[in-house]
XYZ file of N, CA, C and O in Angstrom:
860
model
N 153.646 67.278 168.959
C 154.337 67.830 170.132
C 153.308 68.347 171.129
O 152.351 69.012 170.752
N 153.511 68.011 172.379
C 152.657 68.527 173.442
C 153.421 69.603 174.203
O 154.564 69.382 174.612
N 152.799 70.750 174.377
C 153.431 71.852 175.101
C 152.800 71.997 176.473
O 151.586 72.153 176.594
N 153.642 71.923 177.490
C 153.211 72.037 178.878
C 153.790 73.328 179.447
O 155.010 73.494 179.518
N 152.927 74.247 179.817
C 153.379 75.483 180.438
C 153.257 75.390 181.946
O 152.189 75.065 182.466
N 154.353 75.612 182.657
C 154.315 75.662 184.120
C 154.217 77.135 184.481
O 155.166 77.899 184.295
N 153.048 77.531 184.959
C 152.665 78.946 184.982
C 152.312 79.416 186.382
O 151.723 78.676 187.167
N 152.629 80.653 186.651
C 152.236 81.259 187.916
C 152.776 82.669 187.997
O 153.813 82.971 187.410
N 152.076 83.522 188.719
C 152.498 84.920 188.797
C 153.250 85.238 190.084
O 153.576 86.384 190.343
N 153.526 84.216 190.880
C 154.228 84.454 192.145
C 155.466 83.579 192.215
O 155.391 82.376 191.962
N 156.588 84.174 192.567
C 157.791 83.398 192.768
C 157.723 82.584 194.058
O 156.921 82.858 194.943
N 158.561 81.559 194.150
C 158.665 80.782 195.372
C 157.620 79.695 195.551
O 157.549 79.078 196.618
N 156.822 79.438 194.508
C 155.778 78.415 194.636
C 156.234 77.059 194.134
O 155.453 76.094 194.143
N 157.479 76.958 193.668
C 157.978 75.681 193.169
C 157.847 75.519 191.670
O 157.958 74.403 191.152
N 157.642 76.618 190.961
C 157.413 76.558 189.518
C 158.598 75.946 188.771
O 158.426 75.021 187.965
N 159.795 76.452 189.021
C 160.967 75.930 188.310
C 161.259 74.492 188.722
O 161.629 73.661 187.883
N 161.081 74.174 189.985
C 161.292 72.794 190.442
C 160.376 71.833 189.698
O 160.797 70.764 189.243
N 159.122 72.213 189.543
C 158.174 71.356 188.825
C 158.532 71.296 187.345
O 158.507 70.210 186.737
N 158.874 72.416 186.729
C 159.217 72.412 185.309
C 160.412 71.499 185.033
O 160.393 70.682 184.098
N 161.460 71.624 185.840
C 162.652 70.795 185.655
C 162.312 69.316 185.827
O 162.723 68.462 185.019
N 161.530 68.994 186.847
C 161.255 67.583 187.119
C 160.255 66.973 186.146
O 160.378 65.783 185.796
N 159.282 67.740 185.698
C 158.397 67.229 184.648
C 159.204 66.920 183.388
O 159.048 65.844 182.778
N 160.052 67.859 182.986
C 160.855 67.652 181.786
C 161.792 66.465 181.946
O 161.951 65.638 181.030
N 162.425 66.349 183.107
C 163.365 65.249 183.339
C 162.653 63.896 183.356
O 163.136 62.918 182.780
N 161.508 63.828 183.999
C 160.768 62.563 184.056
C 160.286 62.152 182.667
O 160.371 60.975 182.296
N 159.782 63.095 181.882
C 159.340 62.769 180.523
C 160.522 62.326 179.668
O 160.393 61.417 178.834
N 161.675 62.939 179.867
C 162.877 62.534 179.148
C 163.310 61.127 179.551
O 163.684 60.305 178.704
N 163.225 60.839 180.838
C 163.595 59.513 181.337
C 162.751 58.413 180.688
O 163.204 57.277 180.520
N 161.548 58.757 180.295
C 160.639 57.787 179.686
C 160.891 57.600 178.191
O 160.109 56.957 177.499
N 161.986 58.157 177.695
C 162.382 57.920 176.314
C 161.904 58.949 175.309
O 161.979 58.719 174.096
N 161.439 60.097 175.783
C 160.951 61.150 174.902
C 162.017 62.207 174.651
O 162.911 62.407 175.473
N 161.901 62.879 173.513
C 162.730 64.059 173.269
C 162.040 65.244 173.908
O 160.929 65.615 173.513
N 162.685 65.835 174.898
C 162.085 66.905 175.690
C 162.992 68.125 175.659
O 164.213 68.004 175.822
N 162.399 69.283 175.468
C 163.129 70.549 175.574
C 162.431 71.398 176.628
O 161.217 71.599 176.575
N 163.198 71.853 177.592
C 162.705 72.770 178.616
C 163.128 74.180 178.234
O 164.318 74.455 178.041
N 162.152 75.066 178.098
C 162.429 76.467 177.776
C 162.310 77.289 179.044
O 161.248 77.360 179.663
N 163.407 77.901 179.450
C 163.436 78.804 180.604
C 163.040 80.188 180.100
O 163.823 80.879 179.461
N 161.788 80.564 180.375
C 161.242 81.824 179.854
C 161.479 83.003 180.790
O 161.071 84.133 180.475
N 162.110 82.764 181.920
C 162.301 83.786 182.947
C 163.689 84.408 182.813
O 164.691 83.692 182.699
N 163.746 85.729 182.802
C 165.034 86.414 182.698
C 165.985 86.029 183.829
O 167.207 86.046 183.658
N 165.427 85.672 184.984
C 166.269 85.275 186.117
C 167.071 84.020 185.821
O 168.170 83.834 186.341
N 166.524 83.133 184.991
C 167.277 81.978 184.507
C 167.532 80.888 185.523
O 168.574 80.224 185.463
N 166.612 80.630 186.431
C 166.840 79.617 187.463
C 167.002 78.214 186.868
O 167.890 77.453 187.275
N 166.161 77.859 185.910
C 166.273 76.537 185.283
C 167.582 76.407 184.504
O 168.207 75.351 184.482
N 167.978 77.506 183.872
C 169.237 77.505 183.123
C 170.417 77.302 184.064
O 171.342 76.525 183.769
N 170.375 77.969 185.198
C 171.440 77.804 186.191
C 171.463 76.364 186.699
O 172.537 75.767 186.872
N 170.278 75.785 186.934
C 170.173 74.399 187.398
C 170.851 73.452 186.393
O 171.501 72.471 186.780
N 170.714 73.754 185.113
C 171.225 72.864 184.065
C 172.711 73.038 183.775
O 173.297 72.217 183.054
N 173.335 74.082 184.304
C 174.719 74.405 183.935
C 175.710 73.258 184.137
O 176.604 73.064 183.309
N 175.612 72.451 185.217
C 176.578 71.357 185.363
C 176.456 70.263 184.305
O 177.314 69.383 184.226
N 175.372 70.288 183.506
C 175.216 69.303 182.440
C 174.750 67.935 182.894
O 174.977 66.934 182.194
N 174.063 67.859 184.036
C 173.652 66.571 184.585
C 172.172 66.252 184.373
O 171.710 65.184 184.768
N 171.421 67.178 183.773
C 170.007 66.928 183.536
C 169.832 66.150 182.237
O 170.623 66.297 181.302
N 168.794 65.318 182.148
C 168.653 64.434 180.992
C 168.042 65.080 179.756
O 167.957 64.432 178.709
N 167.601 66.336 179.847
C 166.932 66.977 178.713
C 167.669 68.259 178.339
O 168.508 68.761 179.082
N 167.333 68.787 177.188
C 167.875 70.061 176.734
C 167.175 71.210 177.454
O 165.957 71.196 177.616
N 167.954 72.189 177.898
C 167.397 73.404 178.511
C 167.875 74.600 177.711
O 169.078 74.766 177.486
N 166.930 75.416 177.257
C 167.261 76.623 176.504
C 166.729 77.845 177.243
O 165.585 77.843 177.696
N 167.557 78.881 177.328
C 167.129 80.117 177.973
C 166.600 81.063 176.903
O 167.358 81.588 176.081
N 165.284 81.247 176.903
C 164.622 82.137 175.947
C 163.697 83.054 176.732
O 162.480 82.860 176.748
N 164.252 84.058 177.421
C 163.431 84.887 178.309
C 162.392 85.697 177.545
O 162.638 86.185 176.449
N 161.233 85.796 178.163
C 160.133 86.583 177.616
C 159.803 87.644 178.652
O 159.235 87.356 179.695
N 160.194 88.876 178.360
C 160.127 89.928 179.370
C 159.106 91.013 179.085
O 158.788 91.802 179.974
N 158.584 91.064 177.853
C 157.656 92.147 177.529
C 156.675 91.694 176.464
O 156.928 90.753 175.712
N 155.553 92.401 176.405
C 154.546 92.088 175.414
C 155.040 92.280 173.992
O 154.579 91.591 173.073
N 155.979 93.197 173.787
C 156.491 93.459 172.444
C 157.248 92.257 171.876
O 157.382 92.126 170.658
N 157.731 91.390 172.746
C 158.515 90.239 172.301
C 157.658 89.020 171.972
O 158.165 88.054 171.392
N 156.388 89.045 172.334
C 155.597 87.814 172.308
C 155.519 87.193 170.918
O 155.721 85.980 170.762
N 155.232 87.969 169.885
C 155.058 87.403 168.545
C 156.345 86.742 168.046
O 156.328 85.598 167.564
N 157.476 87.452 168.175
C 158.754 86.899 167.727
C 159.127 85.671 168.554
O 159.593 84.653 168.025
N 158.910 85.758 169.862
C 159.221 84.643 170.766
C 158.351 83.428 170.432
O 158.841 82.296 170.377
N 157.078 83.649 170.173
C 156.165 82.553 169.848
C 156.610 81.828 168.584
O 156.619 80.589 168.530
N 157.000 82.564 167.581
C 157.465 81.940 166.343
C 158.720 81.109 166.569
O 158.887 80.028 165.981
N 159.620 81.616 167.412
C 160.839 80.866 167.715
C 160.508 79.570 168.447
O 161.081 78.512 168.156
N 159.584 79.629 169.394
C 159.198 78.434 170.141
C 158.569 77.404 169.209
O 158.848 76.198 169.289
N 157.725 77.863 168.305
C 157.034 76.938 167.389
C 158.006 76.224 166.461
O 157.686 75.169 165.915
N 159.204 76.773 166.294
C 160.197 76.135 165.440
C 160.988 75.036 166.116
O 161.774 74.339 165.457
N 160.797 74.845 167.409
C 161.537 73.818 168.148
C 160.869 72.460 167.948
O 159.650 72.333 168.042
N 161.664 71.440 167.666
C 161.153 70.093 167.439
C 161.394 69.227 168.673
O 162.524 69.093 169.136
N 160.342 68.659 169.201
C 160.452 67.795 170.381
C 159.155 67.015 170.527
O 158.132 67.350 169.919
N 159.204 65.965 171.338
C 157.970 65.258 171.699
C 157.189 66.071 172.729
O 155.964 66.162 172.666
N 157.942 66.635 173.672
C 157.355 67.466 174.723
C 158.162 68.745 174.855
O 159.394 68.713 174.889
N 157.443 69.831 174.951
C 158.048 71.124 175.224
C 157.507 71.593 176.572
O 156.296 71.648 176.774
N 158.402 71.891 177.512
C 158.008 72.362 178.833
C 158.471 73.807 178.969
O 159.651 74.114 178.786
N 157.534 74.698 179.259
C 157.828 76.125 179.380
C 157.788 76.535 180.843
O 156.766 76.378 181.507
N 158.897 77.059 181.348
C 158.958 77.586 182.713
C 158.704 79.082 182.622
O 159.562 79.855 182.201
N 157.500 79.512 183.014
C 157.059 80.880 182.740
C 157.703 81.899 183.674
O 158.125 81.568 184.776
N 157.745 83.160 183.234
C 158.122 84.233 184.152
C 156.986 84.480 185.139
O 155.813 84.276 184.809
N 157.295 84.912 186.373
C 156.257 85.067 187.400
C 155.574 86.422 187.357
O 155.640 87.193 188.307
N 154.892 86.709 186.268
C 154.212 88.000 186.155
C 152.865 87.785 185.489
O 152.751 87.010 184.541
N 151.849 88.471 185.946
C 150.535 88.415 185.322
C 150.466 89.531 184.288
O 149.918 90.592 184.512
N 151.059 89.288 183.127
C 151.107 90.296 182.083
C 151.209 89.597 180.736
O 150.950 88.404 180.621
N 151.604 90.326 179.703
C 151.632 89.755 178.356
C 152.627 88.610 178.238
O 152.425 87.678 177.447
N 153.723 88.646 179.014
C 154.714 87.578 178.939
C 154.133 86.257 179.439
O 154.248 85.217 178.785
N 153.510 86.288 180.594
C 152.866 85.086 181.113
C 151.750 84.645 180.171
O 151.581 83.447 179.905
N 151.006 85.608 179.634
C 149.965 85.274 178.676
C 150.513 84.602 177.436
O 149.870 83.712 176.866
N 151.705 85.006 177.004
C 152.336 84.365 175.854
C 152.634 82.900 176.100
O 152.431 82.051 175.225
N 153.112 82.576 177.298
C 153.379 81.178 177.654
C 152.074 80.388 177.683
O 151.975 79.291 177.115
N 151.071 80.933 178.339
C 149.788 80.232 178.446
C 149.173 80.033 177.060
O 148.627 78.967 176.753
N 149.301 81.043 176.204
C 148.716 80.951 174.875
C 149.324 79.870 174.017
O 148.671 79.356 173.104
N 150.564 79.475 174.294
C 151.230 78.404 173.549
C 150.964 77.022 174.129
O 151.249 76.019 173.488
N 150.439 76.971 175.333
C 150.370 75.707 176.073
C 149.135 74.891 175.710
O 148.052 75.429 175.499
N 149.335 73.570 175.669
C 148.215 72.635 175.595
C 147.696 72.323 176.994
O 146.500 72.134 177.193
N 148.631 72.249 177.940
C 148.300 72.023 179.343
C 149.036 73.068 180.169
O 150.244 73.239 180.014
N 148.316 73.773 181.026
C 148.917 74.748 181.937
C 148.954 74.137 183.333
O 147.906 73.867 183.921
N 150.157 73.898 183.834
C 150.341 73.391 185.191
C 150.585 74.592 186.095
O 151.520 75.369 185.863
N 149.744 74.748 187.119
C 149.817 75.922 187.988
C 150.188 75.484 189.398
O 149.345 74.972 190.138
N 151.457 75.640 189.794
C 151.850 75.288 191.157
C 151.271 76.274 192.155
O 151.160 77.474 191.881
N 150.925 75.773 193.336
C 150.396 76.641 194.383
C 150.871 76.152 195.742
O 150.636 74.998 196.113
N 151.530 77.024 196.482
C 151.908 76.725 197.843
C 150.763 76.997 198.803
O 149.688 77.458 198.399
N 150.963 76.743 200.093
C 149.857 76.827 201.047
C 149.542 78.212 201.587
O 148.569 78.367 202.330
N 150.316 79.221 201.236
C 150.061 80.545 201.814
C 148.874 81.225 201.153
O 148.501 80.913 200.010
N 148.301 82.177 201.855
C 147.207 82.945 201.296
C 147.611 83.695 200.035
O 146.825 83.806 199.091
N 148.843 84.222 199.993
C 149.314 84.921 198.804
C 149.418 83.988 197.608
O 149.116 84.368 196.477
N 149.855 82.732 197.866
C 149.913 81.746 196.791
C 148.524 81.490 196.229
O 148.336 81.386 195.010
N 147.546 81.366 197.103
C 146.181 81.086 196.656
C 145.603 82.249 195.855
O 144.917 82.047 194.846
N 145.891 83.476 196.276
C 145.432 84.637 195.518
C 146.060 84.648 194.126
O 145.369 84.845 193.109
N 147.372 84.422 194.069
C 148.069 84.408 192.780
C 147.556 83.289 191.890
O 147.408 83.465 190.669
N 147.258 82.137 192.481
C 146.737 81.015 191.703
C 145.373 81.351 191.118
O 145.087 81.059 189.953
N 144.524 81.974 191.912
C 143.221 82.383 191.410
C 143.344 83.331 190.233
O 142.599 83.228 189.246
N 144.295 84.265 190.297
C 144.506 85.203 189.199
C 145.020 84.483 187.949
O 144.606 84.791 186.823
N 145.915 83.527 188.152
C 146.442 82.779 187.013
C 145.352 81.936 186.364
O 145.259 81.861 185.133
N 144.518 81.298 187.177
C 143.388 80.538 186.638
C 142.497 81.441 185.788
O 142.067 81.065 184.688
N 142.238 82.642 186.285
C 141.419 83.581 185.530
C 142.025 83.916 184.181
O 141.308 83.981 183.163
N 143.344 84.113 184.147
C 144.009 84.423 182.890
C 143.942 83.239 181.929
O 143.691 83.415 180.725
N 144.155 82.036 182.441
C 144.075 80.848 181.581
C 142.671 80.724 180.992
O 142.502 80.430 179.801
N 141.661 80.959 181.798
C 140.286 80.857 181.299
C 140.003 81.910 180.235
O 139.298 81.635 179.250
N 140.542 83.111 180.401
C 140.374 84.150 179.381
C 141.011 83.729 178.063
O 140.427 83.897 176.983
N 142.223 83.189 178.153
C 142.937 82.767 176.943
C 142.237 81.566 176.311
O 142.121 81.469 175.079
N 141.743 80.669 177.128
C 140.994 79.517 176.614
C 139.769 79.986 175.833
O 139.492 79.492 174.726
N 139.063 80.949 176.374
C 137.879 81.476 175.689
C 138.275 82.159 174.381
O 137.588 82.016 173.354
N 139.391 82.908 174.412
C 139.840 83.603 173.204
C 140.253 82.619 172.119
O 140.107 82.920 170.918
N 140.761 81.451 172.527
C 141.153 80.429 171.559
C 139.944 79.649 171.050
O 140.072 78.842 170.125
N 138.793 79.872 171.652
C 137.559 79.277 171.168
C 137.424 77.793 171.408
O 136.712 77.099 170.679
N 138.083 77.290 172.436
C 138.018 75.857 172.688
C 138.277 75.519 174.130
O 138.065 76.338 175.027
N 138.798 74.322 174.361
C 139.030 73.845 175.717
C 140.483 73.994 176.162
O 140.820 73.652 177.303
N 141.343 74.487 175.261
C 142.763 74.584 175.571
C 143.152 76.018 175.953
O 142.602 76.972 175.416
N 144.111 76.134 176.862
C 144.822 75.043 177.507
C 144.018 74.390 178.629
O 143.261 75.060 179.334
N 144.208 73.076 178.766
C 143.718 72.407 179.953
C 144.509 72.902 181.153
O 145.616 73.422 181.013
N 143.958 72.725 182.335
C 144.661 73.157 183.554
C 144.893 71.999 184.499
O 144.058 71.083 184.603
N 146.019 72.050 185.192
C 146.322 71.157 186.306
C 146.812 72.027 187.455
O 147.804 72.752 187.303
N 146.121 71.996 188.578
C 146.580 72.703 189.771
C 147.463 71.757 190.574
O 147.083 70.622 190.850
N 148.649 72.228 190.928
C 149.637 71.377 191.596
C 149.950 71.921 192.981
O 150.673 72.911 193.117
N 149.414 71.292 194.041
C 149.754 71.727 195.399
C 151.224 71.432 195.702
O 151.684 70.302 195.529
N 151.959 72.447 196.128
C 153.394 72.303 196.331
C 153.815 72.793 197.714
O 153.104 73.548 198.367
N 155.012 72.329 198.117
C 155.642 72.788 199.358
C 154.716 72.610 200.565
O 154.712 73.420 201.491
N 153.925 71.536 200.545
C 152.979 71.318 201.628
C 153.665 70.701 202.845
O 154.585 69.907 202.726
N 153.177 71.080 204.002
C 153.680 70.580 205.284
C 152.457 70.216 206.121
O 151.692 71.100 206.524
N 152.258 68.928 206.367
C 151.050 68.487 207.064
C 151.070 68.772 208.555
O 150.110 68.445 209.263
N 152.134 69.402 209.025
C 152.142 69.850 210.416
C 151.357 71.141 210.572
O 151.106 71.581 211.706
N 150.973 71.754 209.451
C 150.215 72.999 209.495
C 148.816 72.778 208.926
O 148.612 71.926 208.056
N 147.874 73.564 209.393
C 146.496 73.452 208.902
C 146.419 73.806 207.420
O 145.716 73.142 206.645
N 147.150 74.855 207.000
C 147.104 75.260 205.592
C 147.679 74.180 204.686
O 147.191 73.973 203.564
N 148.705 73.486 205.174
C 149.285 72.403 204.387
C 148.336 71.229 204.237
O 148.205 70.643 203.157
N 147.656 70.887 205.311
C 146.704 69.782 205.260
C 145.526 70.075 204.343
O 144.974 69.178 203.703
N 145.126 71.338 204.293
C 143.898 71.701 203.595
C 144.107 72.174 202.163
O 143.130 72.433 201.448
N 145.371 72.269 201.708
C 145.628 72.897 200.424
C 144.947 72.162 199.268
O 144.335 72.793 198.395
N 145.028 70.847 199.240
C 144.439 70.105 198.125
C 142.941 70.343 198.031
O 142.389 70.592 196.948
N 142.236 70.302 199.165
C 140.789 70.517 199.146
C 140.451 71.964 198.790
O 139.463 72.239 198.104
N 141.292 72.904 199.230
C 141.069 74.309 198.881
C 141.201 74.523 197.374
O 140.389 75.223 196.757
N 142.206 73.898 196.773
C 142.386 74.022 195.330
C 141.251 73.344 194.570
O 140.821 73.827 193.515
N 140.755 72.235 195.094
C 139.651 71.535 194.421
C 138.432 72.441 194.284
O 137.664 72.328 193.317
N 138.259 73.336 195.247
C 137.119 74.255 195.195
C 137.234 75.264 194.052
O 136.249 75.944 193.725
N 138.419 75.366 193.441
C 138.596 76.304 192.335
C 138.089 75.753 191.010
O 138.123 76.445 189.987
N 137.686 74.486 190.990
C 136.992 73.953 189.825
C 137.854 73.402 188.713
O 137.375 73.211 187.591
N 139.122 73.130 188.982
C 140.015 72.551 187.982
C 140.676 71.294 188.567
O 140.736 71.139 189.791
N 141.164 70.382 187.709
C 141.798 69.158 188.214
C 142.994 69.465 189.123
O 143.798 70.341 188.820
N 143.078 68.737 190.227
C 144.160 68.932 191.198
C 145.052 67.697 191.213
O 144.582 66.576 191.413
N 146.330 67.911 190.992
C 147.308 66.819 190.952
C 147.668 66.358 192.360
O 147.395 67.054 193.349
N 148.300 65.181 192.485
C 148.845 64.771 193.776
C 149.840 65.806 194.288
O 150.567 66.428 193.509
N 149.881 65.992 195.589
C 150.684 67.069 196.157
C 152.174 66.760 196.143
O 152.603 65.604 196.135
N 152.943 67.840 196.131
C 154.397 67.791 196.276
C 154.726 68.364 197.641
O 154.482 69.547 197.904
N 155.264 67.532 198.528
C 155.550 67.983 199.892
C 156.800 68.865 199.934
O 157.625 68.887 199.021
N 156.930 69.587 201.021
C 158.119 70.396 201.288
C 159.250 69.445 201.684
O 159.229 68.868 202.774
N 160.218 69.260 200.789
C 161.273 68.263 201.014
C 162.645 68.856 200.670
O 162.811 69.521 199.639
N 163.623 68.544 201.510
C 164.976 69.053 201.272
C 165.615 68.411 200.048
O 166.553 68.975 199.477
N 165.112 67.262 199.609
C 165.697 66.582 198.446
C 165.673 67.471 197.209
O 166.582 67.399 196.368
N 164.670 68.322 197.088
C 164.589 69.176 195.907
C 165.680 70.245 195.910
O 166.331 70.480 194.897
N 165.891 70.900 197.048
C 166.948 71.908 197.115
C 168.327 71.256 197.016
O 169.240 71.816 196.390
N 168.487 70.071 197.588
C 169.762 69.367 197.480
C 170.044 68.968 196.035
O 171.188 69.035 195.573
N 168.998 68.533 195.322
C 169.171 68.170 193.911
C 169.584 69.390 193.094
O 170.474 69.310 192.238
N 168.941 70.528 193.368
C 169.312 71.761 192.677
C 170.783 72.094 192.923
O 171.528 72.427 191.992
N 171.219 72.003 194.173
C 172.602 72.345 194.517
C 173.606 71.433 193.827
O 174.749 71.840 193.568
N 173.179 70.211 193.507
C 174.067 69.261 192.836
C 173.937 69.313 191.318
O 174.663 68.616 190.602
N 173.000 70.115 190.807
C 172.775 70.186 189.369
C 172.039 68.995 188.808
O 172.048 68.770 187.590
N 171.374 68.239 189.682
C 170.658 67.049 189.249
C 169.160 67.198 189.511
O 168.711 68.209 190.040
N 168.390 66.184 189.116
C 166.990 66.108 189.499
C 166.845 64.913 190.426
O 167.726 64.059 190.511
N 165.736 64.837 191.157
C 165.652 63.816 192.205
C 165.631 62.398 191.654
O 165.983 61.456 192.359
N 165.243 62.224 190.383
C 165.292 60.892 189.793
C 166.697 60.339 189.706
O 166.893 59.118 189.674
N 167.696 61.221 189.658
C 169.104 60.817 189.682
C 169.705 61.004 191.061
O 170.446 60.158 191.554
N 169.383 62.125 191.691
C 169.990 62.448 192.987
C 169.427 61.577 194.104
O 170.171 61.142 194.997
N 168.132 61.328 194.071
C 167.496 60.585 195.166
C 166.416 59.647 194.611
O 165.238 59.776 194.933
N 166.802 58.681 193.758
C 165.805 57.781 193.184
C 165.157 56.915 194.257
O 165.800 56.534 195.239
N 163.881 56.624 194.072
C 163.183 55.761 195.020
C 162.694 56.461 196.272
O 162.065 55.840 197.117
N 162.969 57.758 196.400
C 162.556 58.506 197.588
C 161.140 59.047 197.412
O 160.618 59.104 196.298
N 160.500 59.478 198.514
C 159.184 60.103 198.372
C 159.193 61.298 197.425
O 158.231 61.506 196.686
N 160.265 62.079 197.423
C 160.341 63.241 196.525
C 160.227 62.797 195.071
O 159.495 63.400 194.277
N 160.950 61.750 194.712
C 160.859 61.269 193.336
C 159.487 60.679 193.040
O 158.906 60.938 191.978
N 158.945 59.906 193.953
C 157.625 59.303 193.711
C 156.554 60.378 193.528
O 155.637 60.215 192.704
N 156.673 61.476 194.250
C 155.701 62.563 194.089
C 155.801 63.210 192.715
O 154.765 63.502 192.080
N 157.014 63.432 192.238
C 157.166 64.023 190.911
C 156.723 63.064 189.810
O 156.137 63.475 188.804
N 156.979 61.788 190.000
C 156.514 60.798 189.030
C 154.990 60.791 188.978
O 154.385 60.732 187.894
N 154.345 60.866 190.146
C 152.885 60.895 190.200
C 152.342 62.151 189.527
O 151.306 62.106 188.847
N 153.029 63.279 189.689
C 152.607 64.511 189.024
C 152.689 64.347 187.510
O 151.762 64.725 186.782
N 153.790 63.775 187.021
C 153.934 63.569 185.581
C 152.837 62.649 185.052
O 152.253 62.903 183.992
N 152.546 61.587 185.781
C 151.466 60.672 185.376
C 150.135 61.416 185.283
O 149.359 61.209 184.345
N 149.873 62.279 186.251
C 148.608 63.010 186.286
C 148.527 63.994 185.109
O 147.478 64.095 184.453
N 149.614 64.689 184.843
C 149.626 65.651 183.734
C 149.395 64.923 182.410
O 148.611 65.383 181.557
N 150.042 63.781 182.217
C 149.867 63.032 180.971
C 148.449 62.496 180.842
O 147.885 62.458 179.736
N 147.866 62.109 181.958
C 146.473 61.647 181.924
C 145.546 62.771 181.471
O 144.654 62.566 180.641
N 145.758 63.985 181.992
C 144.960 65.115 181.551
C 145.226 65.459 180.095
O 144.312 65.824 179.349
N 146.480 65.293 179.671
C 146.868 65.662 178.311
C 146.190 64.768 177.269
O 146.061 65.176 176.100
N 145.764 63.594 177.664
C 145.072 62.715 176.724
C 143.751 63.308 176.260
O 143.172 62.865 175.267
N 143.274 64.327 176.972
C 142.029 64.993 176.587
C 142.253 66.041 175.492
O 141.287 66.587 174.963
N 143.539 66.324 175.187
C 143.849 67.347 174.177
C 143.409 66.866 172.798
O 143.699 65.732 172.421
């Protein structure tokens, strides 16, 4: 089983959108996939309520450091080809618990300065946990999200992330298809197949799997 943690300490960067679409795309490829919604807010769980997503979604919120050991044991008992963890947006023991379970940490980052600061902090936490684990895991993938090439920050986001020293995935543009898919309870592979939004998520999944081969 490969565990992919979609991690970040700031809300609004596209974390749940990426987690849902990574899980859905991997499921579409014939894998058994379970998406764990680790956030008490339950955005991924709400997205799944209409029953139109192709994978299993379980709400297992991780809200405090005291829960980490029990939560980790419960997660390890889940059987799947791929486990995708949608982390809570906090730089604390809960986020650390998600990162500590992950083979690959996908870190979404939007173009704002606050997003970049939060991404830098998350990278630092992943590196600390990697060192504590005594190896190369979790691997990291930085995912530029919500980009708009009409702005300088949107155009420059990929190169800015590259300077942080970790692999950078193909960007996910700011597209209404994602919010429309959420409103319909679907993912873009079903709601808007063949569109740029779907092709971008497919490219992200390909990139994550390519990095995962190093595990």
